[in-house]
Coordinates of C-alpha atoms and ligand atoms in Angstrom, one line a residue:
X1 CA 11.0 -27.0 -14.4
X2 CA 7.2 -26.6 -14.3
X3 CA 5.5 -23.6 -14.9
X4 CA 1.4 -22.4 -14.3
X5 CA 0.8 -23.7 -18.2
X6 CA 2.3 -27.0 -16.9
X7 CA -0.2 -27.5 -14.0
X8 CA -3.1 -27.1 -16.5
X9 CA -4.8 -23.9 -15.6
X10 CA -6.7 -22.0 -17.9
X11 CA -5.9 -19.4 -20.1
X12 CA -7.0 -16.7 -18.5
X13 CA -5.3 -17.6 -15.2
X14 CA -2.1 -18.2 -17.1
X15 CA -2.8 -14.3 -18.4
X16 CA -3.5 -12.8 -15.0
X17 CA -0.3 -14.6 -13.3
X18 CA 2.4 -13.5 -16.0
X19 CA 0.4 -10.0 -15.2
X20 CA 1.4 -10.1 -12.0
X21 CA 5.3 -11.5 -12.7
X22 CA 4.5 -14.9 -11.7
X23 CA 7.4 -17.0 -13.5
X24 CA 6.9 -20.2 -11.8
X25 CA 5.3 -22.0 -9.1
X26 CA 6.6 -22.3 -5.6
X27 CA 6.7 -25.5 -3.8
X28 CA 3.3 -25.4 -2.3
X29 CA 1.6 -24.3 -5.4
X30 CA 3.8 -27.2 -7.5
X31 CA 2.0 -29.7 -4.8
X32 CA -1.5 -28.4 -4.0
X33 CA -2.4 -27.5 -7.4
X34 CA -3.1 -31.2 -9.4
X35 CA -4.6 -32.6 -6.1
X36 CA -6.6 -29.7 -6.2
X37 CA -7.8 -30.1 -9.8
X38 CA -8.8 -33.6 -9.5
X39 CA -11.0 -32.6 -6.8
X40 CA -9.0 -34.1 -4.1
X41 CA -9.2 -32.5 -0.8
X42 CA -6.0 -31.4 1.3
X43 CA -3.5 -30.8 3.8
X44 CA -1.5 -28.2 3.6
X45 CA 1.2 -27.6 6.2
X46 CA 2.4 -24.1 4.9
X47 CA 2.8 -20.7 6.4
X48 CA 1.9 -16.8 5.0
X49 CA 5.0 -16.6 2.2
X50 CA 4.9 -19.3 1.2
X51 CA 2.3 -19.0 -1.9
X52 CA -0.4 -20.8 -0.4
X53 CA -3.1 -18.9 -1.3
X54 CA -2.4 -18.8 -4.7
X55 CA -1.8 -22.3 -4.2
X56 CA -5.8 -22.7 -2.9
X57 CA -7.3 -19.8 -5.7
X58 CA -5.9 -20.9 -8.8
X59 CA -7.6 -24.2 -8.6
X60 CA -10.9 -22.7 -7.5
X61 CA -10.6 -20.0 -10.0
X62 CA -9.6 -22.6 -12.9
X63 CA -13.1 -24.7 -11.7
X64 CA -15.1 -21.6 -11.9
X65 CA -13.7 -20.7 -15.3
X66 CA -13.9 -24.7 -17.4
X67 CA -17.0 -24.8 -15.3
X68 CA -19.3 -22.1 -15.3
X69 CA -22.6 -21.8 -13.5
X70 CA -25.2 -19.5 -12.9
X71 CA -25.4 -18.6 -9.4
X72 CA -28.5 -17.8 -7.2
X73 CA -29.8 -15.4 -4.7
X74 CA -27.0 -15.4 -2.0
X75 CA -25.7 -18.6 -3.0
X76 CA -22.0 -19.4 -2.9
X77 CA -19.7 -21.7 -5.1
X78 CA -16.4 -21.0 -3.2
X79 CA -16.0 -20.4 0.6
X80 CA -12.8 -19.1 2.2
X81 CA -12.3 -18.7 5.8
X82 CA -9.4 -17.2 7.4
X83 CA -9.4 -15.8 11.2
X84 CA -8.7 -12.0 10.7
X85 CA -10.1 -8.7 8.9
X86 CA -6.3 -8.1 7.1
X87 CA -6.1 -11.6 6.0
X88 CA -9.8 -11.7 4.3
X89 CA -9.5 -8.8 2.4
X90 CA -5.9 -9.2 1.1
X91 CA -6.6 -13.6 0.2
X92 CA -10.1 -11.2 -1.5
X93 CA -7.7 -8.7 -3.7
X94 CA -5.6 -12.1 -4.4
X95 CA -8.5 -13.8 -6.1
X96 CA -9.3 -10.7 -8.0
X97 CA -6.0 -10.5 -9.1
X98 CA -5.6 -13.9 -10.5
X99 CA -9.3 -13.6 -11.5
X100 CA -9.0 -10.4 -13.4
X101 CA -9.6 -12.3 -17.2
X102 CA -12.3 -14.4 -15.9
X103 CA -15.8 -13.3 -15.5
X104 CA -16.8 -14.1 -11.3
X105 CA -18.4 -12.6 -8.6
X106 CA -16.4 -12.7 -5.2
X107 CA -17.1 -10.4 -1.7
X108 CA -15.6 -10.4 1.6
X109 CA -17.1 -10.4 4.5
X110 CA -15.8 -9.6 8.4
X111 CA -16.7 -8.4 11.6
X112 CA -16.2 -4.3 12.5
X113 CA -17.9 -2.6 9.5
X114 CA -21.4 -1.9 8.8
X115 CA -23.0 -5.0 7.2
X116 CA -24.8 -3.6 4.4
X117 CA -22.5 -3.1 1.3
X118 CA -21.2 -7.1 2.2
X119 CA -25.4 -8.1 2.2
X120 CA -25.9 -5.9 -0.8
X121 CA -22.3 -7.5 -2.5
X122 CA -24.1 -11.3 -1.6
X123 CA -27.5 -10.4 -3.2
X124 CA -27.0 -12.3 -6.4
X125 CA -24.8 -15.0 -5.2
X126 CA -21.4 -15.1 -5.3
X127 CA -18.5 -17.9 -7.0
X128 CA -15.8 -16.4 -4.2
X129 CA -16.9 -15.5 -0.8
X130 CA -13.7 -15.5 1.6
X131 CA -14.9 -14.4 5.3
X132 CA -14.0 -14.2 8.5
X133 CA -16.4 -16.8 11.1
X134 CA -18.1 -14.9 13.3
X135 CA -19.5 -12.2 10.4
X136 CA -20.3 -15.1 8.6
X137 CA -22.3 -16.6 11.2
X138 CA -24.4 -13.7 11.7
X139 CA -25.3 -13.0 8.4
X140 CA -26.1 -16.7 7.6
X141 CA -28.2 -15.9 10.8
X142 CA -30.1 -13.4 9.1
X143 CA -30.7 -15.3 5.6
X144 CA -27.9 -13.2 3.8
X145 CA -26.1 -16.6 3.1
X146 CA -27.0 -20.0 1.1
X147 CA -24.6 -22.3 1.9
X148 CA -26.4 -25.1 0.4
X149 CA -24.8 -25.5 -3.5
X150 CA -21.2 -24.5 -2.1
X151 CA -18.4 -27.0 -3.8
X152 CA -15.1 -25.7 -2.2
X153 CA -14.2 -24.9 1.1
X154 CA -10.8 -23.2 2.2
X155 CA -9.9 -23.0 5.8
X156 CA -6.6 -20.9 5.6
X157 CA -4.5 -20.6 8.9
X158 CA -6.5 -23.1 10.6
X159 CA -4.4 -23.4 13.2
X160 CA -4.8 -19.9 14.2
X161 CA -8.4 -19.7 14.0
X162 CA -8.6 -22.3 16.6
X163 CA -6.0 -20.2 19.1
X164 CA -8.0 -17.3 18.2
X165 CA -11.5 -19.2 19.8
X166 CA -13.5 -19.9 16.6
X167 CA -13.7 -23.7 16.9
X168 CA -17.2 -23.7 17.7
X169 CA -18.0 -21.3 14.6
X170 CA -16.3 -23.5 12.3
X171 CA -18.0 -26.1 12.9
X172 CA -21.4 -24.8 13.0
X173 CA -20.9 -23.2 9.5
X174 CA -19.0 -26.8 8.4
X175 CA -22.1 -28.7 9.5
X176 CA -24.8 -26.7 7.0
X177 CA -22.3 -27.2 4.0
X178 CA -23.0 -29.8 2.0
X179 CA -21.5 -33.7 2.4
X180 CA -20.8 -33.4 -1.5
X181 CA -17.5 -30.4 -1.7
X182 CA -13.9 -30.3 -1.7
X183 CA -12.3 -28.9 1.3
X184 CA -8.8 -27.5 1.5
X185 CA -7.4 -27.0 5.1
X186 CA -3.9 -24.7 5.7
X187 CA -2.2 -24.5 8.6
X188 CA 1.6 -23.4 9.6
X189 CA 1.7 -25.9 12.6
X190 CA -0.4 -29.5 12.8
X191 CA -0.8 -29.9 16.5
X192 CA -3.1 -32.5 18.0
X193 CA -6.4 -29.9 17.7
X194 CA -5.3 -29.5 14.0
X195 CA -5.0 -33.0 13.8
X196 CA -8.4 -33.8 15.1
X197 CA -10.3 -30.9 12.8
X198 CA -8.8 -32.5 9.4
X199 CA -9.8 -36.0 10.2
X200 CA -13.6 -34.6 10.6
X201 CA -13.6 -32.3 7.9
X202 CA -11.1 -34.0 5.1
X203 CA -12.0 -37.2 2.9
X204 CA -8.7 -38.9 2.2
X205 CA -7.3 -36.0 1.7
X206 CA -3.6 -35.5 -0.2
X207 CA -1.3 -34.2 2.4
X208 CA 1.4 -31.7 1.2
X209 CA 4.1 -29.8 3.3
X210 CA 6.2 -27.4 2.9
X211 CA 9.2 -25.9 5.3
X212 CA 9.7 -22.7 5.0
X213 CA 10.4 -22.1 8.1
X214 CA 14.0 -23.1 7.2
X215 CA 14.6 -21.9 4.5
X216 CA 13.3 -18.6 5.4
X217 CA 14.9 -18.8 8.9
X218 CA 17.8 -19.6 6.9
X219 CA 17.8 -16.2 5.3
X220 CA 16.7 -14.1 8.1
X221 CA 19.3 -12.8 9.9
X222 CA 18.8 -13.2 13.3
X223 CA 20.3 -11.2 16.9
X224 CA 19.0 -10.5 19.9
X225 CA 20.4 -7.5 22.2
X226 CA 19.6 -8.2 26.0
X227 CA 18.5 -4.7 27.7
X228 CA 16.7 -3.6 31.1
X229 CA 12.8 -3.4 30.4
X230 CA 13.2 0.6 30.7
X231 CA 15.8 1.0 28.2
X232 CA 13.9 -0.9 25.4
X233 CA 12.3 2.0 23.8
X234 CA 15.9 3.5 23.6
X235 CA 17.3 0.6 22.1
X236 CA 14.4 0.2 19.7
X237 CA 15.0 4.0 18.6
X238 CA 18.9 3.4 18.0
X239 CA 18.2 0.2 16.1
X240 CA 15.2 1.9 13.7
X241 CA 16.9 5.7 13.1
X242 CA 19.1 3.9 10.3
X243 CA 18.6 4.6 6.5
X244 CA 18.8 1.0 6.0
X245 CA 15.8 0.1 8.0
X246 CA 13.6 0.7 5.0
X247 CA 10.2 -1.1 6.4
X248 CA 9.9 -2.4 9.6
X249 CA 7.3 -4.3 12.1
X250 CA 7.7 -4.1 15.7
X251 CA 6.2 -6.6 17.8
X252 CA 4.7 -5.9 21.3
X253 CA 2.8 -8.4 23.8
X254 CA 0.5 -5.6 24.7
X255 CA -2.1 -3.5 22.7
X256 CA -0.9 -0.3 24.9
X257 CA 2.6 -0.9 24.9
X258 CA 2.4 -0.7 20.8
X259 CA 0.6 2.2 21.1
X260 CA 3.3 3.8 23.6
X261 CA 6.3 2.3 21.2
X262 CA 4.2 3.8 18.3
X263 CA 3.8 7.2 20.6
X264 CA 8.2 7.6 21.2
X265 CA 9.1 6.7 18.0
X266 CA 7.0 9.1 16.3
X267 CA 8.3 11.8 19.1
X268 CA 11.3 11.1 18.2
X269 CA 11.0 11.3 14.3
X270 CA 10.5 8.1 13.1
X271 CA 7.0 8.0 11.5
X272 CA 5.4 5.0 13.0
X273 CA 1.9 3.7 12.9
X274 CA 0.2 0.9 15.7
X275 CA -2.2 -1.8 14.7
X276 CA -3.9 -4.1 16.8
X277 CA -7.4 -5.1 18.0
X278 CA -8.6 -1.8 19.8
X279 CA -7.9 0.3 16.4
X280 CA -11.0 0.9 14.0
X281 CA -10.9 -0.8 10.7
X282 CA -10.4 2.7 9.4
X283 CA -7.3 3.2 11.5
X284 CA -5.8 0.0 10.5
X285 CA -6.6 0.6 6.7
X286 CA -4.4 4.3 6.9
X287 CA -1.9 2.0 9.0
X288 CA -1.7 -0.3 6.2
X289 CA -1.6 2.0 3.3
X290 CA 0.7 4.3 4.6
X291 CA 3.7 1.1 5.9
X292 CA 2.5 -0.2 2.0
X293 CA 3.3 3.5 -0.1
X294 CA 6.7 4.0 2.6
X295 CA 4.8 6.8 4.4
X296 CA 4.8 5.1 8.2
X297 CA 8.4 3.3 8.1
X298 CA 7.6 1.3 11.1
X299 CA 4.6 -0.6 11.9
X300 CA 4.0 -1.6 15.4
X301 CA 1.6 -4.6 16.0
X302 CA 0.9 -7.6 18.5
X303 CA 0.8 -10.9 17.6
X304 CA -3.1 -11.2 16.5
X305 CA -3.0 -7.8 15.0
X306 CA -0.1 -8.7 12.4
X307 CA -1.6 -11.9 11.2
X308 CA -2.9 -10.5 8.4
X309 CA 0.4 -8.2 7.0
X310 CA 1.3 -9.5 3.9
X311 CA 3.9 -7.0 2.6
X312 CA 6.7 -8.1 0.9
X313 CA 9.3 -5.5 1.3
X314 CA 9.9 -5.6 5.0
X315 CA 13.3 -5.2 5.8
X316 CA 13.3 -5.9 9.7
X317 CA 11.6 -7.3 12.3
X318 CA 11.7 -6.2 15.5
X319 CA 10.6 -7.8 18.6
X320 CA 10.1 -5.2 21.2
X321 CA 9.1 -8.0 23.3
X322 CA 9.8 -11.5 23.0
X323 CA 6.8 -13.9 22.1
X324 CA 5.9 -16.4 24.9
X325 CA 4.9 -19.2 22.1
X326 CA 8.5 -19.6 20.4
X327 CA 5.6 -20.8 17.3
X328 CA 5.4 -16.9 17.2
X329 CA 8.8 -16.1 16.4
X330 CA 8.7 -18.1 13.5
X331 CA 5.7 -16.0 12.5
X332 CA 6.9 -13.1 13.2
X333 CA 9.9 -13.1 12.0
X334 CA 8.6 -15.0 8.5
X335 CA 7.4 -11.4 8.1
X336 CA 10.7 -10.3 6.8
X337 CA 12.8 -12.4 3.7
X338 CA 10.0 -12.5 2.0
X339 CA 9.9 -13.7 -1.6
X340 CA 13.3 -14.1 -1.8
X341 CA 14.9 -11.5 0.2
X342 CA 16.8 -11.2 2.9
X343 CA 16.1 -9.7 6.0
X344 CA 16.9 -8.8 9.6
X345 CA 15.4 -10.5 12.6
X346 CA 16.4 -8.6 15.6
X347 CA 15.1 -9.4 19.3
X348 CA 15.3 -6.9 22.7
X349 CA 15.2 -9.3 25.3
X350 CA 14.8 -8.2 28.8
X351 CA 15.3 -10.4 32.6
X352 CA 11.6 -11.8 32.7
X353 CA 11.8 -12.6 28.9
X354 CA 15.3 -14.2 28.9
X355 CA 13.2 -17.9 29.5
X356 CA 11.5 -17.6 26.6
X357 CA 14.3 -16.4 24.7
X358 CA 15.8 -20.4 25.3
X359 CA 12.1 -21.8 24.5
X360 CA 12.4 -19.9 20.4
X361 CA 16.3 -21.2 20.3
X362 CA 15.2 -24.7 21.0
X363 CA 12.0 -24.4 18.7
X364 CA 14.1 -23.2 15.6
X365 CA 17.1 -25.6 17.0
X366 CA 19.9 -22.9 17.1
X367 CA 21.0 -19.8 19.3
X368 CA 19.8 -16.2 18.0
X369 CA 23.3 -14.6 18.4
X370 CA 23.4 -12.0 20.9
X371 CA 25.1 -8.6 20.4
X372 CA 26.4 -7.4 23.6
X373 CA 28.7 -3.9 22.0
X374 CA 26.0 -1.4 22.4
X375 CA 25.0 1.0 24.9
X376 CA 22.1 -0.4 26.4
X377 CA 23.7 -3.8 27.1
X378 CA 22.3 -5.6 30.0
X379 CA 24.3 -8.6 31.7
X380 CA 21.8 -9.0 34.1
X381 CA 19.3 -9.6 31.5
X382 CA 21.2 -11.9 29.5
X383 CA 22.1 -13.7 32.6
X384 CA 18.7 -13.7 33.8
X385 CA 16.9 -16.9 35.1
X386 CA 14.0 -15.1 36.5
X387 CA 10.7 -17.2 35.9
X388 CA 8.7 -15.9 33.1
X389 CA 6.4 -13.2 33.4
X390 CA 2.5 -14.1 33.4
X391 CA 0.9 -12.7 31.0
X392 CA -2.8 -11.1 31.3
X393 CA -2.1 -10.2 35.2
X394 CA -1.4 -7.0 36.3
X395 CA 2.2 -7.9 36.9
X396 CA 4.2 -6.9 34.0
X397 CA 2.6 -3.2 33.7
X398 CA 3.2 -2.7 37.2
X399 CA 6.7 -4.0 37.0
X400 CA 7.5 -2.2 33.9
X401 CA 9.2 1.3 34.7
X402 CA 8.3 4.4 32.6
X403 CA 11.7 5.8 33.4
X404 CA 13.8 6.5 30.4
X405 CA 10.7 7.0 28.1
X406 CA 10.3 10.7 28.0
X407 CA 10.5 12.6 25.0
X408 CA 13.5 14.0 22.9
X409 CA 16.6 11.6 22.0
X410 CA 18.2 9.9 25.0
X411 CA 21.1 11.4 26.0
X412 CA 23.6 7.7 26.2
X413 CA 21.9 7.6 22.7
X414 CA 23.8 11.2 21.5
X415 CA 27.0 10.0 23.3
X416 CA 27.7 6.8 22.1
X417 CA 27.5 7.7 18.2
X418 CA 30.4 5.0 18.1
X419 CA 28.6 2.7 19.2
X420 CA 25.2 3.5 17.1
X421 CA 27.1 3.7 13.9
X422 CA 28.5 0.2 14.0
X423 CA 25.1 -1.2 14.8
X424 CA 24.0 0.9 11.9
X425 CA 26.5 -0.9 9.5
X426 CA 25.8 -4.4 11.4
X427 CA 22.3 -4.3 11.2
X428 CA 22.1 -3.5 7.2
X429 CA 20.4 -5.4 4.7
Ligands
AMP501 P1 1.2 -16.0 0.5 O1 2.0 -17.1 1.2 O2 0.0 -16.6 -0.2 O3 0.8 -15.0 1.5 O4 2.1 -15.4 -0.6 C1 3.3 -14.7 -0.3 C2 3.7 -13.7 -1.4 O5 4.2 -14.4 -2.5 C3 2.6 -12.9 -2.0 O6 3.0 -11.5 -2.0 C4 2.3 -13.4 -3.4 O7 1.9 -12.4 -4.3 C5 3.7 -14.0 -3.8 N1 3.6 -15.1 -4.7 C6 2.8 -16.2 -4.6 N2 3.0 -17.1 -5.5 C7 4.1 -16.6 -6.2 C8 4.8 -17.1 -7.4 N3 4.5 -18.3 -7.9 N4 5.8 -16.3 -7.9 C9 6.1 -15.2 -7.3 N5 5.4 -14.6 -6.2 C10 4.4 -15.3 -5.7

């Protein structure tokens, strides 16, 4: 079996891994990593959980450490680019744990927060700078940034920067970096626009994939209850209130509909925090911290807003609301099972969803089974074969009933304690 000493990294890597219980590689890391010593650029088809961005650091770092150099006035050896705040700073604390032996500078950069500490961090140059695009582009704007003597580029989830809008950033900051670099491009999905980006950016680059989607689909277990739109927050209280939930993440479509999920479940006693766009990076940091130390127990996000949650001990995933790109399930529910685990998967699905429901079984090629012995159980919605809704009109909020949502424990809740504790026992890790 190969280990890290194997692969050829340098002592000090080798020191800072076993630090951090790293036995041996995982599949992407076993790939990536020789391409990425010889200098080779690459593909990497891999999602979050997989190891990838050990997989793109450990190289970098074992360059920086067999091949020192003095760095300059905002110069960088080592870019990173990822599309959100979370995902910056945690792929910034990953190279500074795997860095801890080795003597490097690294910042982060992103949108949302004063500017000045990240300038005052870039002042002598930097080996590591990961950053989101569009804080990069401003401070390059302002002369904070020399991209000119930079030797690696990472562009981690690549496929999500691009649905996230930052094509035209990436490719202003790809066209000042030098012709001369090796460039490392992730992404969980390779459609066409994927496609397209790594035959402009990549030389001949190795191409390495890895599928966890099944083999962590394979461990997640997966269900879906069908309810009426105004009983899901019931549902979503019976499913939570259980001992064995020990960390969860809800998903919602909309920003306001986490906060209102976040809202009942902490009326109700479940301590529950929301993260998504609309929250100050200070509100998402306590969010964070507290799901990370067990003090909020259920974290409730939307899609963009959970990108960046890289916690390992997530015991469910909820979705409050089905995703309308069945790619999305997959990430979502990746969230859970993660280094090894196992995990819970388990989906409301209400009349207007019930469509999209069949789009995620066809995607991950099986039926979610569907648990129809509880007390919210709704034929109509499993039955459904109303169009889907459209999202970003005014429809859905209009459509969507507040009935059912006011505070203290619904009452079919209190009366079928039957029917809760078997879903309590079912839905166990
Ligand atoms: P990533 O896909 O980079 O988000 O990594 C997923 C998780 O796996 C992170 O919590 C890493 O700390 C962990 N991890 C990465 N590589 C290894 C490894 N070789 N052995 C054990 N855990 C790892």
């Amino acid at each position: 079996m190969t280990d890290f000493a194997t692969l050829g990294l340098a002592e000090p890597i080798l020191k800072a891994l076993k630090q951090q219980g790293y036995e041996t590689p995982t599949p992407i890391q076993e790939q990536a990593i020789p391409y990425l010593l010889e200098g080779r650029d690459l593909l990497g088809l891999a999602q979050t959980g997989t190891g990838k961005t050990a997989a793109f650091a450990l190289p970098i770092l074992h360059h920086i450490a067999t091949r020192p150099k003095k760095m300059q006035r905002y110069e960088v050896r080592a870019l990173v680019l990822a599309p959100t705040r979370e995902l910056v700073s945690q792929i910034g604390d990953s190279f500074a744990e795997y860095g801890r032996y080795l003597r490097f500078r690294h910042a982060v950069i992103f949108g949302g927060v004063g500017q000045n500490r990240q300038v005052e961090a870039l002042k002598n140059g930097v080996e590591v700078l990961v950053a989101a695009p569009g804080r990069l582009l401003d401070l390059m704007a302002q002369g904070f940034i020399d991209l000119s003597v930079t030797e690696f580029v990472v562009l981690d989830e690549a496929d999500r920067m691009l649905d996230m809008g930052f094509i035209h950033d990436i490719r202003k900051i790809m066209a000042v970096l030098p012709e001369a670099r090796q460039t490392h491009l992730f992404s969980a999905t390779m459609p066409s626009s994927i496609d397209e980006l790594a035959r402009s950016l990549l030389k001949e680059p190795a191409l390495v994939q890895v599928t966890p989607e099944s083999s962590t689909v394979e461990r997640i277990r997966q269900a879906v209850l069908f309810v009426n739109g105004d009983k899901k927050k019931d549902a979503l209280l019976m499913l939570v209130d259980n001992d064995r939930v020990e960390r969860a993440v809800v998903f919602t479509l909309m920003k306001h509909e986490a906060n209102k999920v976040a809202d009942y479940l902490n009326e109700n006693g479940i301590s529950a925090a929301a993260i998504h766009g609309n929250k100050s990076q200070g509100a998402r940091e306590r969010a964070m911290k507290g799901f990370r130390d067990g003090s909020v127990k259920v974290l409730v996000a939307t899609d963009i807003a959970a990108r960046g949650i890289d916690v390992d001990d997530v015991s469910h995933v909820f979705n409050y609301d089905l995703p309308n790109v069945p790619e999305s399930y997959v990430h979502r529910i990746g969230r859970t099972a993660r280094a090894g685990r196992e995990g819970w998967a388990i989906s409301l699905c209400e009349a207007e969803q019930r469509a999209w429901l069949h789009d995620i079984e066809r995607r991950i090629g099986k039926a979610v089974p569907a648990v129809t012995n509880h007390p919210y159980h709704s034929e109509e919605s499993r039955l459904s074969t109303m169009p889907p809704p459209v999202l970003g009109g005014g429809r859905r909020q209009g459509r969507r009933s507040e009935k059912g949502q006011g505070r203290g424990r619904p009452s079919a809740g209190r009366s079928e304690g039957n029917a809760q504790q078997k879903m309590r026992r079912r839905f166990s890790r």
